[in-house]
């Protein structure tokens, strides 16, 4: 029997079969979970997301459009979860956005206000916005997860405003954990190593980051999506019942190295 048997939850962030959310779903489904999904609005996005989900052997999934920058969309998604299922057990927040023109080496200081605010809104605020709504459909408690990166705590060339947004995301996780803990709701973040996905390709110098990690990380390799997926399944399961508010590194050990 899998460690997620009997649990149902929402996964936000599958764009295609390279997304971290895809690998997380793969592990969750293997462990017995029932997953619900959203896609960015638009026929093309819906088609890509459906294709990835069906690649996991899930036919006819529960799938709704969601632009997480819209409170109305967020309300609709969680209200329809309540109507259709009554309650859920977990939430996966695996989304981020920043204008790629400002994710280039040497272009942080001049980041325009709207670019800065949008990055924080979509990449950090939406975690609180989703957690607050998810809490209402988790009356018996549950586990929530978001995805971060080392650029939240060290200045990584080219990661720029996304690093600021990830610092906000990790702090948001701690405050949510403190406030929602008494309701038996756990909140954790995985700080993932670099992985080639649609989003990461927007970061200037990404190929160099991958090479650097391979050379310097204790495991001398980059991570795979399933490294993150399997850790995510554990954090969303009862096997991590005493863990909340944490940042868990799935980065081949890169973050412990000084030089
Ligand atoms: N790929 C990496 O190297 C890496 C490393 C560490 C952390 N992360 C984080 O992992 C998470 C997933 O990214 P990924 O690398 O799988 O890339 P991805 O492009 O596959 O996924 C990003 C997702 O964000 C969604 N998204 C963007 N704006 C949205 C909005 N307004 N509303 C709803 N959804 C929106 C996209 O539709 C997409 O599904 C992100 O938080 C990212 O920052 C990525």
Coordinates of N, CA, C and O and ligand atoms in Angstrom, one line a residue, residues 13-15 19-20 40 66-69 94-97 122 147-149 159 166 192-195 197-200 206, ligand 1:
X13 N 0.4 23.7 -11.2 CA 1.7 24.0 -11.8 C 2.2 23.0 -12.8 O 3.3 23.1 -13.2
X14 N 1.3 22.1 -13.3 CA 1.8 21.3 -14.5 C 1.6 22.1 -15.8 O 0.5 22.4 -16.2
X15 N 2.7 22.4 -16.4 CA 2.7 23.0 -17.7 C 2.9 21.9 -18.8 O 2.3 21.9 -19.8
X19 N 7.7 19.7 -16.0 CA 7.4 20.5 -14.8 C 7.7 19.7 -13.5 O 7.4 18.5 -13.4
X20 N 8.1 20.4 -12.5 CA 8.3 19.8 -11.2 C 6.9 19.2 -10.7 O 6.9 18.1 -10.1
X40 N -3.1 26.9 -16.6 CA -3.3 28.3 -16.9 C -4.4 28.5 -18.0 O -4.5 27.6 -18.9
X66 N -7.0 28.2 -14.0 CA -6.6 29.1 -12.9 C -5.5 30.0 -13.3 O -4.4 29.6 -13.6
X67 N -5.8 31.3 -13.2 CA -4.8 32.3 -13.2 C -4.7 32.7 -11.7 O -5.6 33.4 -11.2
X68 N -3.6 32.3 -11.1 CA -3.5 32.5 -9.6 C -3.4 34.0 -9.2 O -3.6 34.3 -8.0
X69 N -3.2 34.9 -10.2 CA -3.2 36.3 -9.8 C -4.6 36.8 -9.7 O -4.8 38.0 -9.3
X94 N 3.2 24.8 -7.2 CA 4.5 24.7 -7.9 C 4.4 25.7 -9.1 O 4.6 25.3 -10.3
X95 N 4.2 27.0 -8.7 CA 4.2 28.0 -9.8 C 5.0 29.2 -9.4 O 5.3 29.4 -8.2
X96 N 5.5 29.9 -10.4 CA 6.3 31.1 -10.2 C 6.2 31.9 -11.6 O 6.0 31.3 -12.6
X97 N 6.4 33.2 -11.5 CA 6.5 34.0 -12.7 C 7.3 35.2 -12.4 O 7.1 35.9 -11.4
X122 N 2.7 36.6 -7.9 CA 2.4 35.3 -8.5 C 3.3 34.2 -7.8 O 2.8 33.1 -7.5
X147 N 7.4 25.3 -3.9 CA 8.8 25.0 -4.5 C 9.6 26.3 -4.4 O 9.2 27.4 -4.9
X148 N 10.8 26.2 -3.9 CA 11.7 27.3 -3.9 C 13.1 26.9 -4.5 O 13.2 25.8 -5.0
X149 N 14.0 27.9 -4.4 CA 15.4 27.7 -5.0 C 16.3 28.5 -4.1 O 16.0 29.5 -3.5
X159 N 19.2 35.3 -11.4 CA 18.0 34.9 -10.7 C 17.2 36.1 -10.2 O 16.0 36.1 -10.1
X166 N 11.4 34.3 -3.9 CA 11.5 33.0 -3.2 C 11.8 33.3 -1.7 O 11.4 32.4 -0.9
X192 N 14.5 23.1 -4.5 CA 15.0 22.2 -5.5 C 16.2 22.7 -6.2 O 16.4 23.9 -6.4
X193 N 17.1 21.8 -6.6 CA 18.2 22.1 -7.5 C 17.7 22.5 -8.8 O 16.5 22.3 -9.1
X194 N 18.6 23.1 -9.7 CA 18.2 23.5 -11.0 C 17.7 22.3 -11.9 O 18.3 21.2 -11.8
X195 N 16.6 22.5 -12.6 CA 16.1 21.4 -13.5 C 15.6 22.2 -14.8 O 15.0 23.2 -14.7
X197 N 13.3 23.3 -17.2 CA 11.8 23.3 -17.4 C 11.5 24.6 -18.2 O 12.5 25.4 -18.4
X198 N 10.3 24.8 -18.5 CA 9.9 26.0 -19.3 C 10.3 27.2 -18.5 O 10.9 28.2 -19.1
X199 N 10.0 27.3 -17.2 CA 10.3 28.5 -16.4 C 11.8 28.7 -16.3 O 12.3 29.8 -16.4
X200 N 12.6 27.6 -16.0 CA 14.0 27.8 -15.6 C 14.8 28.3 -16.9 O 15.8 29.0 -16.8
X206 N 21.4 29.9 -17.2 CA 20.9 28.7 -16.5 C 21.8 27.5 -16.8 O 22.1 26.7 -16.0
Ligands
LIG1 N1 13.3 24.4 -12.7 C1 14.1 24.8 -11.7 O1 15.3 24.9 -11.9 C2 13.5 25.2 -10.4 C3 14.4 25.0 -9.2 C4 13.9 25.3 -8.0 C5 12.5 25.7 -7.9 N2 11.7 25.8 -9.0 C6 10.3 26.2 -8.8 O2 9.5 25.1 -9.1 C7 8.2 25.6 -9.4 C8 7.7 25.0 -10.7 O3 8.5 25.5 -11.8 P1 9.0 24.5 -13.0 O4 10.5 24.7 -13.0 O5 8.4 23.2 -12.8 O6 8.6 25.2 -14.3 P2 7.2 25.1 -15.1 O7 7.3 26.2 -16.2 O8 7.0 23.7 -15.6 O9 6.1 25.4 -14.1 C9 5.7 26.7 -13.7 C10 4.2 26.8 -13.6 O10 3.8 28.0 -13.2 C11 2.6 28.3 -13.8 N3 2.1 29.7 -13.6 C12 2.8 30.8 -14.0 N4 2.1 31.9 -13.7 C13 0.9 31.4 -13.2 C14 -0.3 32.0 -12.8 N5 -0.5 33.4 -12.9 N6 -1.3 31.3 -12.4 C15 -1.2 29.9 -12.3 N7 -0.1 29.3 -12.7 C16 0.9 30.0 -13.2 C17 2.8 27.8 -15.2 O11 1.5 27.6 -15.9 C18 3.6 26.5 -15.0 O12 2.7 25.4 -14.9 C19 8.3 27.1 -9.5 O13 8.0 27.7 -8.2 C20 9.8 27.3 -9.7 O14 10.3 28.6 -9.3 C21 12.2 25.5 -10.2

